[in-house]
PDB file of C-alpha atoms and ligand atoms in Angstrom:
ATOM      1  CA  MET A   1     107.359  85.815  72.425  1.00 42.00           C
ATOM      2  CA  ILE A   2     105.592  89.135  72.876  1.00 43.00           C
ATOM      3  CA  SER A   3     106.773  91.551  70.204  1.00 45.00           C
ATOM      4  CA  ASP A   4     106.536  94.823  72.158  1.00 50.00           C
ATOM      5  CA  LYS A   5     109.757  94.674  74.171  1.00 45.00           C
ATOM      6  CA  ASN A   6     109.019  97.941  75.972  1.00 51.00           C
ATOM      7  CA  LYS A   7     106.091  96.414  77.807  1.00 78.00           C
ATOM      8  CA  LYS A   8     108.005  93.505  79.289  1.00 94.00           C
ATOM      9  CA  ILE A   9     109.282  93.575  82.831  1.00 98.00           C
ATOM     10  CA  LYS A  10     112.919  92.497  83.091  1.00 98.00           C
ATOM     11  CA  LEU A  11     113.424  89.597  85.456  1.00 98.00           C
ATOM     12  CA  ALA A  12     116.372  87.807  86.979  1.00 98.00           C
ATOM     13  CA  VAL A  13     115.628  84.352  88.351  1.00 98.00           C
ATOM     14  CA  LEU A  14     117.629  82.644  91.104  1.00 98.00           C
ATOM     15  CA  ILE A  15     117.483  78.854  91.238  1.00 98.00           C
ATOM     16  CA  SER A  16     119.158  75.918  92.939  1.00 97.00           C
ATOM     17  CA  GLY A  17     117.596  72.842  91.367  1.00 94.00           C
ATOM     18  CA  GLY A  18     115.004  71.580  88.955  1.00 94.00           C
ATOM     19  CA  GLY A  19     113.904  74.955  87.705  1.00 97.00           C
ATOM     20  CA  ARG A  20     110.211  74.072  87.503  1.00 97.00           C
ATOM     21  CA  SER A  21     109.119  77.593  88.448  1.00 97.00           C
ATOM     22  CA  LEU A  22     111.599  78.969  85.931  1.00 98.00           C
ATOM     23  CA  LEU A  23     110.154  76.683  83.240  1.00 98.00           C
ATOM     24  CA  ASN A  24     106.656  77.834  84.133  1.00 98.00           C
ATOM     25  CA  MET A  25     107.731  81.465  83.664  1.00 98.00           C
ATOM     26  CA  ILE A  26     109.403  80.691  80.327  1.00 98.00           C
ATOM     27  CA  GLU A  27     106.322  78.844  79.094  1.00 98.00           C
ATOM     28  CA  ARG A  28     104.028  81.693  80.069  1.00 98.00           C
ATOM     29  CA  ILE A  29     106.297  84.282  78.490  1.00 98.00           C
ATOM     30  CA  ASP A  30     106.383  82.224  75.286  1.00 97.00           C
ATOM     31  CA  ALA A  31     102.597  81.803  75.384  1.00 97.00           C
ATOM     32  CA  GLY A  32     102.228  85.567  75.659  1.00 96.00           C
ATOM     33  CA  THR A  33     100.465  85.411  79.032  1.00 96.00           C
ATOM     34  CA  LEU A  34     103.319  86.842  81.101  1.00 97.00           C
ATOM     35  CA  PRO A  35     104.688  90.134  79.760  1.00 96.00           C
ATOM     36  CA  ALA A  36     108.244  89.647  80.971  1.00 98.00           C
ATOM     37  CA  SER A  37     111.728  88.840  79.777  1.00 98.00           C
ATOM     38  CA  ILE A  38     114.236  86.820  81.752  1.00 98.00           C
ATOM     39  CA  GLU A  39     117.568  88.600  81.506  1.00 98.00           C
ATOM     40  CA  LEU A  40     119.596  86.278  83.699  1.00 98.00           C
ATOM     41  CA  VAL A  41     119.352  83.023  85.623  1.00 98.00           C
ATOM     42  CA  ILE A  42     121.708  82.601  88.567  1.00 98.00           C
ATOM     43  CA  SER A  43     122.100  79.124  90.013  1.00 98.00           C
ATOM     44  CA  SER A  44     123.672  78.302  93.351  1.00 98.00           C
ATOM     45  CA  ARG A  45     124.552  74.858  91.989  1.00 98.00           C
ATOM     46  CA  ALA A  46     126.534  73.974  88.873  1.00 98.00           C
ATOM     47  CA  ASP A  47     124.483  70.791  88.369  1.00 97.00           C
ATOM     48  CA  ALA A  48     121.068  72.428  88.632  1.00 98.00           C
ATOM     49  CA  LYS A  49     118.746  71.106  85.934  1.00 97.00           C
ATOM     50  CA  GLY A  50     117.268  74.575  85.704  1.00 98.00           C
ATOM     51  CA  LEU A  51     120.482  75.764  84.049  1.00 98.00           C
ATOM     52  CA  GLN A  52     119.748  73.513  81.062  1.00 98.00           C
ATOM     53  CA  ILE A  53     116.194  74.829  80.909  1.00 98.00           C
ATOM     54  CA  ALA A  54     117.529  78.393  80.845  1.00 98.00           C
ATOM     55  CA  ALA A  55     120.184  77.605  78.238  1.00 97.00           C
ATOM     56  CA  GLN A  56     117.614  75.905  75.983  1.00 97.00           C
ATOM     57  CA  ALA A  57     115.514  79.058  76.185  1.00 98.00           C
ATOM     58  CA  GLY A  58     118.524  81.176  75.219  1.00 98.00           C
ATOM     59  CA  ILE A  59     118.745  82.871  78.621  1.00 98.00           C
ATOM     60  CA  ALA A  60     122.096  83.988  80.024  1.00 98.00           C
ATOM     61  CA  THR A  61     123.146  81.957  83.057  1.00 98.00           C
ATOM     62  CA  CYS A  62     125.778  82.017  85.719  1.00 98.00           C
ATOM     63  CA  VAL A  63     126.659  79.838  88.677  1.00 98.00           C
ATOM     64  CA  ILE A  64     127.487  81.282  92.072  1.00 98.00           C
ATOM     65  CA  THR A  65     128.029  78.713  94.777  1.00 98.00           C
ATOM     66  CA  ALA A  66     127.875  79.468  98.471  1.00 96.00           C
ATOM     67  CA  LYS A  67     130.461  76.909  99.542  1.00 95.00           C
ATOM     68  CA  GLY A  68     133.375  78.335 101.497  1.00 96.00           C
ATOM     69  CA  LYS A  69     131.983  81.877 101.330  1.00 97.00           C
ATOM     70  CA  SER A  70     130.481  84.083 103.971  1.00 97.00           C
ATOM     71  CA  ILE A  71     126.862  85.122 103.450  1.00 97.00           C
ATOM     72  CA  ASP A  72     128.134  88.625 102.701  1.00 98.00           C
ATOM     73  CA  GLN A  73     130.603  87.471 100.053  1.00 98.00           C
ATOM     74  CA  PHE A  74     128.090  85.112  98.407  1.00 98.00           C
ATOM     75  CA  SER A  75     125.449  87.834  98.384  1.00 98.00           C
ATOM     76  CA  GLU A  76     127.824  90.467  97.014  1.00 98.00           C
ATOM     77  CA  GLU A  77     128.695  88.168  94.102  1.00 98.00           C
ATOM     78  CA  ILE A  78     125.005  87.721  93.327  1.00 98.00           C
ATOM     79  CA  THR A  79     124.358  91.445  93.607  1.00 98.00           C
ATOM     80  CA  ALA A  80     127.236  92.198  91.226  1.00 98.00           C
ATOM     81  CA  GLU A  81     125.716  89.886  88.571  1.00 98.00           C
ATOM     82  CA  LEU A  82     122.265  91.362  89.122  1.00 98.00           C
ATOM     83  CA  ASP A  83     123.621  94.879  88.798  1.00 98.00           C
ATOM     84  CA  ARG A  84     125.090  93.953  85.424  1.00 98.00           C
ATOM     85  CA  ALA A  85     121.791  92.462  84.214  1.00 98.00           C
ATOM     86  CA  LYS A  86     119.726  95.332  85.679  1.00 98.00           C
ATOM     87  CA  PRO A  87     116.498  93.423  86.357  1.00 98.00           C
ATOM     88  CA  GLU A  88     113.426  95.297  87.516  1.00 98.00           C
ATOM     89  CA  LEU A  89     112.411  92.304  89.626  1.00 98.00           C
ATOM     90  CA  VAL A  90     114.399  89.406  91.074  1.00 98.00           C
ATOM     91  CA  CYS A  91     112.503  86.125  91.458  1.00 98.00           C
ATOM     92  CA  LEU A  92     113.701  83.446  93.849  1.00 98.00           C
ATOM     93  CA  ALA A  93     112.432  80.211  92.315  1.00 98.00           C
ATOM     94  CA  GLY A  94     113.476  77.171  94.299  1.00 96.00           C
ATOM     95  CA  PHE A  95     116.555  79.100  95.459  1.00 96.00           C
ATOM     96  CA  MET A  96     117.773  77.250  98.542  1.00 94.00           C
ATOM     97  CA  CYS A  97     120.468  79.657  99.776  1.00 94.00           C
ATOM     98  CA  PHE A  98     120.279  82.808 101.822  1.00 94.00           C
ATOM     99  CA  TYR A  99     120.724  85.947  99.724  1.00 97.00           C
ATOM    100  CA  LYS A 100     121.326  89.067 101.776  1.00 97.00           C
ATOM    101  CA  ILE A 101     119.391  91.680  99.869  1.00 98.00           C
ATOM    102  CA  PRO A 102     121.112  95.055  99.547  1.00 98.00           C
ATOM    103  CA  ASP A 103     119.125  98.268  99.961  1.00 97.00           C
ATOM    104  CA  HIS A 104     118.744  98.911  96.257  1.00 97.00           C
ATOM    105  CA  TYR A 105     116.868  95.618  95.771  1.00 98.00           C
ATOM    106  CA  HIS A 106     114.540  95.930  98.747  1.00 97.00           C
ATOM    107  CA  GLY A 107     110.963  95.574  97.556  1.00 97.00           C
ATOM    108  CA  LYS A 108     112.261  94.139  94.281  1.00 98.00           C
ATOM    109  CA  VAL A 109     112.900  90.529  95.301  1.00 98.00           C
ATOM    110  CA  MET A 110     110.092  87.963  95.411  1.00 98.00           C
ATOM    111  CA  ASN A 111     110.070  84.421  96.693  1.00 98.00           C
ATOM    112  CA  ILE A 112     107.659  81.531  96.366  1.00 97.00           C
ATOM    113  CA  HIS A 113     107.212  79.082  99.183  1.00 97.00           C
ATOM    114  CA  PRO A 114     105.208  75.828  99.060  1.00 98.00           C
ATOM    115  CA  ALA A 115     103.145  76.482 102.216  1.00 98.00           C
ATOM    116  CA  LEU A 116     100.834  79.067 103.676  1.00 98.00           C
ATOM    117  CA  LEU A 117     103.330  81.316 105.438  1.00 98.00           C
ATOM    118  CA  PRO A 118     104.027  82.167 108.195  1.00 97.00           C
ATOM    119  CA  ALA A 119     103.380  78.463 108.882  1.00 97.00           C
ATOM    120  CA  PHE A 120     105.977  75.935 107.747  1.00 97.00           C
ATOM    121  CA  GLY A 121     108.635  78.445 106.761  1.00 96.00           C
ATOM    122  CA  GLY A 122     112.148  79.218 107.916  1.00 92.00           C
ATOM    123  CA  LYS A 123     115.540  77.579 107.622  1.00 87.00           C
ATOM    124  CA  GLY A 124     115.362  73.928 106.560  1.00 89.00           C
ATOM    125  CA  MET A 125     111.760  74.275 105.412  1.00 93.00           C
ATOM    126  CA  TYR A 126     111.958  73.720 101.694  1.00 91.00           C
ATOM    127  CA  GLY A 127     110.663  71.321  99.071  1.00 89.00           C
ATOM    128  CA  HIS A 128     109.433  67.988 100.414  1.00 93.00           C
ATOM    129  CA  HIS A 129     110.334  68.898 104.032  1.00 96.00           C
ATOM    130  CA  VAL A 130     107.472  71.376 103.958  1.00 97.00           C
ATOM    131  CA  HIS A 131     104.883  68.880 102.722  1.00 98.00           C
ATOM    132  CA  GLU A 132     106.050  66.221 105.196  1.00 98.00           C
ATOM    133  CA  ALA A 133     105.659  68.726 108.031  1.00 98.00           C
ATOM    134  CA  VAL A 134     102.202  69.798 106.850  1.00 98.00           C
ATOM    135  CA  ILE A 135     100.969  66.186 106.828  1.00 98.00           C
ATOM    136  CA  ALA A 136     102.657  65.375 110.165  1.00 98.00           C
ATOM    137  CA  ALA A 137     100.934  68.379 111.735  1.00 98.00           C
ATOM    138  CA  GLY A 138      97.552  67.120 110.560  1.00 98.00           C
ATOM    139  CA  CYS A 139      96.746  70.251 108.584  1.00 98.00           C
ATOM    140  CA  LYS A 140      93.523  70.196 106.606  1.00 98.00           C
ATOM    141  CA  VAL A 141      94.614  73.034 104.335  1.00 98.00           C
ATOM    142  CA  THR A 142      97.909  73.969 102.714  1.00 98.00           C
ATOM    143  CA  GLY A 143      98.994  75.957  99.684  1.00 98.00           C
ATOM    144  CA  CYS A 144     101.620  78.357  98.456  1.00 98.00           C
ATOM    145  CA  THR A 145     102.742  81.882  99.222  1.00 98.00           C
ATOM    146  CA  VAL A 146     104.391  84.490  97.042  1.00 98.00           C
ATOM    147  CA  HIS A 147     105.969  87.211  99.142  1.00 98.00           C
ATOM    148  CA  PHE A 148     108.503  89.990  98.952  1.00 98.00           C
ATOM    149  CA  ALA A 149     111.754  88.658 100.358  1.00 97.00           C
ATOM    150  CA  ASP A 150     113.546  90.486 103.129  1.00 94.00           C
ATOM    151  CA  ASN A 151     116.643  89.497 105.017  1.00 92.00           C
ATOM    152  CA  HIS A 152     114.912  86.752 107.023  1.00 92.00           C
ATOM    153  CA  TYR A 153     114.013  83.300 105.730  1.00 90.00           C
ATOM    154  CA  ASP A 154     110.460  83.124 104.358  1.00 92.00           C
ATOM    155  CA  GLN A 155     109.410  86.375 105.922  1.00 93.00           C
ATOM    156  CA  GLY A 156     108.560  89.586 104.172  1.00 96.00           C
ATOM    157  CA  PRO A 157     105.178  90.942 103.110  1.00 98.00           C
ATOM    158  CA  ILE A 158     102.790  88.425 101.557  1.00 98.00           C
ATOM    159  CA  ILE A 159     101.563  89.167  98.051  1.00 98.00           C
ATOM    160  CA  ILE A 160      99.435  86.156  97.073  1.00 98.00           C
ATOM    161  CA  GLN A 161      98.412  82.906  98.727  1.00 98.00           C
ATOM    162  CA  ARG A 162      96.523  80.030  97.153  1.00 98.00           C
ATOM    163  CA  ALA A 163      95.074  77.320  99.385  1.00 98.00           C
ATOM    164  CA  ILE A 164      94.110  73.717  98.717  1.00 98.00           C
ATOM    165  CA  PRO A 165      92.663  70.993 100.976  1.00 98.00           C
ATOM    166  CA  VAL A 166      94.922  68.264 102.329  1.00 98.00           C
ATOM    167  CA  GLN A 167      93.291  64.918 101.433  1.00 98.00           C
ATOM    168  CA  GLU A 168      93.159  61.960 103.848  1.00 97.00           C
ATOM    169  CA  ASP A 169      95.404  59.856 101.615  1.00 97.00           C
ATOM    170  CA  ASP A 170      97.881  62.589 100.639  1.00 98.00           C
ATOM    171  CA  THR A 171     101.592  61.799 100.677  1.00 98.00           C
ATOM    172  CA  PRO A 172     104.274  64.504 100.551  1.00 97.00           C
ATOM    173  CA  ASP A 173     104.576  63.771  96.821  1.00 98.00           C
ATOM    174  CA  THR A 174     100.889  64.051  95.970  1.00 98.00           C
ATOM    175  CA  LEU A 175     100.623  67.205  98.037  1.00 98.00           C
ATOM    176  CA  ALA A 176     103.723  68.701  96.404  1.00 98.00           C
ATOM    177  CA  THR A 177     102.248  68.060  92.966  1.00 98.00           C
ATOM    178  CA  ARG A 178      98.949  69.772  93.766  1.00 98.00           C
ATOM    179  CA  VAL A 179     100.610  72.684  95.574  1.00 98.00           C
ATOM    180  CA  PHE A 180     102.906  73.205  92.614  1.00 98.00           C
ATOM    181  CA  GLU A 181      99.893  73.546  90.310  1.00 98.00           C
ATOM    182  CA  GLU A 182      98.868  76.500  92.490  1.00 98.00           C
ATOM    183  CA  GLU A 183     102.407  77.897  92.411  1.00 98.00           C
ATOM    184  CA  LYS A 184     102.217  77.915  88.622  1.00 98.00           C
ATOM    185  CA  ILE A 185      99.288  80.314  88.854  1.00 98.00           C
ATOM    186  CA  ALA A 186     100.406  82.407  91.831  1.00 98.00           C
ATOM    187  CA  TYR A 187     103.929  83.385  90.772  1.00 98.00           C
ATOM    188  CA  PRO A 188     103.102  84.748  87.310  1.00 98.00           C
ATOM    189  CA  GLU A 189     100.126  86.571  88.830  1.00 98.00           C
ATOM    190  CA  ALA A 190     102.352  88.255  91.432  1.00 98.00           C
ATOM    191  CA  ILE A 191     104.941  89.192  88.798  1.00 98.00           C
ATOM    192  CA  GLU A 192     102.278  90.743  86.613  1.00 97.00           C
ATOM    193  CA  LEU A 193     100.818  92.735  89.516  1.00 97.00           C
ATOM    194  CA  PHE A 194     104.309  94.037  90.273  1.00 98.00           C
ATOM    195  CA  ALA A 195     104.856  94.909  86.614  1.00 97.00           C
ATOM    196  CA  GLN A 196     101.605  96.848  86.602  1.00 96.00           C
ATOM    197  CA  GLY A 197     102.753  98.820  89.668  1.00 96.00           C
ATOM    198  CA  ARG A 198      99.805  97.493  91.650  1.00 97.00           C
ATOM    199  CA  LEU A 199     101.657  96.188  94.732  1.00 98.00           C
ATOM    200  CA  LYS A 200     101.952  98.687  97.557  1.00 97.00           C
ATOM    201  CA  ILE A 201     103.969  97.562 100.580  1.00 97.00           C
ATOM    202  CA  GLU A 202     102.525  99.001 103.779  1.00 96.00           C
ATOM    203  CA  GLY A 203     104.465  97.616 106.731  1.00 93.00           C
ATOM    204  CA  ARG A 204     103.857  93.864 106.777  1.00 94.00           C
ATOM    205  CA  ARG A 205     100.972  94.077 104.356  1.00 97.00           C
ATOM    206  CA  VAL A 206     100.867  94.295 100.601  1.00 98.00           C
ATOM    207  CA  ARG A 207      97.913  96.185  99.234  1.00 98.00           C
ATOM    208  CA  ILE A 208      96.857  95.226  95.723  1.00 97.00           C
ATOM    209  CA  VAL A 209      95.554  98.357  94.126  1.00 96.00           C
ATOM    210  CA  PRO A 210      92.796  98.043  91.525  1.00 94.00           C
ATOM    211  CA  LYS A 211      93.661  98.151  87.860  1.00 86.00           C
ATOM    212  CA  VAL A 212      92.992 101.558  86.343  1.00 77.00           C
TER     213      VAL A 212
HETATM  214  C1  LIG F   1     108.871  75.068  94.538  1.00 71.45           C
HETATM  215  O1  LIG F   1     107.906  74.189  95.041  1.00 71.45           O
HETATM  216  C2  LIG F   1     109.121  76.193  95.512  1.00 71.45           C
HETATM  217  O2  LIG F   1     107.969  76.557  96.189  1.00 71.45           O
HETATM  218  C3  LIG F   1     110.134  75.585  96.420  1.00 71.45           C
HETATM  219  O3  LIG F   1     110.985  74.877  95.548  1.00 71.45           O
HETATM  220  C4  LIG F   1     110.209  74.394  94.459  1.00 71.45           C
HETATM  221  C5  LIG F   1     110.819  74.716  93.129  1.00 71.45           C
HETATM  222  O4  LIG F   1     112.013  74.085  93.006  1.00 71.45           O
HETATM  223  N1  LIG F   1     110.828  76.591  97.167  1.00 71.45           N
HETATM  224  C6  LIG F   1     111.105  76.477  98.467  1.00 71.45           C
HETATM  225  O5  LIG F   1     110.863  75.475  99.104  1.00 71.45           O
HETATM  226  C7  LIG F   1     111.783  77.696  99.083  1.00 71.45           C
HETATM  227  N2  LIG F   1     111.738  77.644 100.495  1.00 71.45           N
HETATM  228  P1  LIG F   1     112.502  73.634  91.562  1.00 71.45           P
HETATM  229  O6  LIG F   1     112.164  74.762  90.626  1.00 71.45           O
HETATM  230  O7  LIG F   1     113.966  73.448  91.748  1.00 71.45           O
HETATM  231  O8  LIG F   1     111.777  72.399  91.226  1.00 71.45           O
END
């Protein structure tokens, strides 16, 4: 871990499943290449494998399920946990529920999506569904997008995109694997840019200001 705690950005990570993006963040933090600390992991599922990954890394976790709750109630419960943990940035990492972002977290919530938004986003477009749709549409290029989240699915200003070619013999699985390799680069990069104060939201665009 990086020894200078003052230079780490405090993150909260919201997950629903495998926690691969979470693991990538933990590995990069441990390797000293991502100056961050993960203060809290919130899972929308009690059986999410990502909870074990967080626990093994000594990160505080909590489970907040959406079942039987209104979007407002579910979101308020998440916000209450976030407010306790006081993250500087909230990272949605394979989080498959809708979180209604309150005003005080606007511009402080990021999401990663396994396609080049605004294509192949929106409700129901997650995980393998995205890669199936990309292949079915005959796309020659796909990739991943890190964006600021707003209160619409997979919308919000785009921070980073990484593109890869779709091969003739790609299946949703092979494509998912290669796209995820790009996600592993894009998300930490976006977090670091945020931590350095280099992301300026201007309407729908995010300007990346040069390092001083
Ligand atoms: C990632 O590929 C991420 O882009 C995707 O879930 C995967 C991570 O899940 N997110 C979405 O599809 C959001 N619309 P995991 O960490 O549970 O493996």
